[in-house]
mmCIF file of C-alpha atoms in Angstrom:
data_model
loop_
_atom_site.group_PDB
_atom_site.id
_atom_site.type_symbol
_atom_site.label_atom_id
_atom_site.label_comp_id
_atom_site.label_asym_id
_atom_site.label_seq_id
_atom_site.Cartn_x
_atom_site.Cartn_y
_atom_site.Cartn_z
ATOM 1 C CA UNK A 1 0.000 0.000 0.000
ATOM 2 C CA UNK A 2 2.605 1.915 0.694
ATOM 3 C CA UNK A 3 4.328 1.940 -2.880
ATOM 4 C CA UNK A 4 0.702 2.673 -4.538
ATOM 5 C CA UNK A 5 1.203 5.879 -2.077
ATOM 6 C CA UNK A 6 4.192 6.951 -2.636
ATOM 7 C CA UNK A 7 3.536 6.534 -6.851
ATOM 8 C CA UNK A 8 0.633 8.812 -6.389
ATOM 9 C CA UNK A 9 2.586 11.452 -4.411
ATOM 10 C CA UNK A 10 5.052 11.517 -7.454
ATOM 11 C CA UNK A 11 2.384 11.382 -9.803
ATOM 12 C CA UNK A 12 1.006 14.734 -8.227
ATOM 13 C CA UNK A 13 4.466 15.894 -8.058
ATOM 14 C CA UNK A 14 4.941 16.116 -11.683
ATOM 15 C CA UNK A 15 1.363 17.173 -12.721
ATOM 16 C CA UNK A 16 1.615 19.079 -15.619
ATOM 17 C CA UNK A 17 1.456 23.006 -15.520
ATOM 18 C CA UNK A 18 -2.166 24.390 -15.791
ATOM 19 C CA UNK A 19 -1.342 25.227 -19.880
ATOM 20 C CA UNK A 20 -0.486 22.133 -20.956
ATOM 21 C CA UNK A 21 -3.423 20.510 -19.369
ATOM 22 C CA UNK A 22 -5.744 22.721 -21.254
ATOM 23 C CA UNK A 23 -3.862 21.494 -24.344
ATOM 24 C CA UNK A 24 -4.993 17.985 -23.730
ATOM 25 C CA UNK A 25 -8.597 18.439 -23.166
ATOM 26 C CA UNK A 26 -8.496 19.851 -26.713
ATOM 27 C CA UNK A 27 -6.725 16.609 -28.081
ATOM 28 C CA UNK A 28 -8.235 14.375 -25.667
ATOM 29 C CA UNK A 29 -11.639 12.857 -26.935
ATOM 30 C CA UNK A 30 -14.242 10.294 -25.573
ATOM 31 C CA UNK A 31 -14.613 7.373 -27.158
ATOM 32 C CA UNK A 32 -17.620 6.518 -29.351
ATOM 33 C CA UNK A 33 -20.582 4.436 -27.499
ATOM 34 C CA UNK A 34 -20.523 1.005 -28.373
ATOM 35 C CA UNK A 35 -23.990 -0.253 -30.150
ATOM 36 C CA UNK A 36 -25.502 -2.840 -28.391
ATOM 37 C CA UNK A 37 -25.285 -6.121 -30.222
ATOM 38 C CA UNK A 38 -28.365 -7.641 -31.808
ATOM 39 C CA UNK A 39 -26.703 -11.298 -31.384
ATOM 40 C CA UNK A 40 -26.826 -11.624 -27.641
ATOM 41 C CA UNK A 41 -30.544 -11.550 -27.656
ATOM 42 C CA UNK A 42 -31.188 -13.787 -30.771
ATOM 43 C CA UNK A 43 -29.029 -16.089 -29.396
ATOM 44 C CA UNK A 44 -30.768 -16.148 -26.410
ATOM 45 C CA UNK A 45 -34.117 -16.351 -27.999
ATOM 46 C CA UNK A 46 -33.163 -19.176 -29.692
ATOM 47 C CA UNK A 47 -31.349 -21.331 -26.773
ATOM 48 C CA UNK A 48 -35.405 -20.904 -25.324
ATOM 49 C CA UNK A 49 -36.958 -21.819 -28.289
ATOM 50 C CA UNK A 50 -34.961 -25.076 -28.466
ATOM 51 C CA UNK A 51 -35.139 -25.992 -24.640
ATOM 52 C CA UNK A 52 -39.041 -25.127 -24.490
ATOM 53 C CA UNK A 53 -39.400 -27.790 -27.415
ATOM 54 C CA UNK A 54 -37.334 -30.321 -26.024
ATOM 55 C CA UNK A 55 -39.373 -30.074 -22.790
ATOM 56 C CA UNK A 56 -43.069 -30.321 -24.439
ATOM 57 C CA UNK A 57 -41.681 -33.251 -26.168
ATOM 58 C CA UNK A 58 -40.626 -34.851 -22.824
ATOM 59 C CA UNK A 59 -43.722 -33.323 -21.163
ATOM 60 C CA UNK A 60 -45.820 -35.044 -24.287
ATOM 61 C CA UNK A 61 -43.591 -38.189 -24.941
ATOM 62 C CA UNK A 62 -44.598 -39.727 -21.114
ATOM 63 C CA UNK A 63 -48.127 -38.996 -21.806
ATOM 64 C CA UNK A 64 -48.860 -41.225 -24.360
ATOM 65 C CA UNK A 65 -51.876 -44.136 -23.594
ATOM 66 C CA UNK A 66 -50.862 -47.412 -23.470
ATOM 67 C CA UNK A 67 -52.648 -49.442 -26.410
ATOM 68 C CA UNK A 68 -56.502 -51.142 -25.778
ATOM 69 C CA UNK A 69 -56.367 -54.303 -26.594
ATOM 70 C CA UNK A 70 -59.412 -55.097 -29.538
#
């Protein structure tokens, strides 16, 4: 803890002047906000679709009557 310390001390030590940090807000941009992507929820959509259909087909496969005999 005390190295993280006594690298921030330094750090402040050497901050730049008042000018040249003006400069930098001029050069310094944020970045561009990432679109969400549209394959996250597909995918998810589809991992339901699947599992709900394999479960009514369990559900429906042990439901089945046994045959009358004629």
């Amino acid at each position: 803890m005390s190295l993280i310390n006594q690298m921030l001390r330094d750090l402040d030590a050497r901050r730049a002047p008042a000018a040249d940090r003006a400069q930098l807000q001029n050069v310094v941009l944020a970045a561009p906000q990432k679109r969400p992507s549209r394959l996250v929820p597909a995918a998810a959509l589809g991992i339901a679709a699947v599992a709900g259909a394999a479960g009514a087909w369990y559900w429906f496969a042990g439901k089945t009557q046994p045959a009358r005999p004629a």
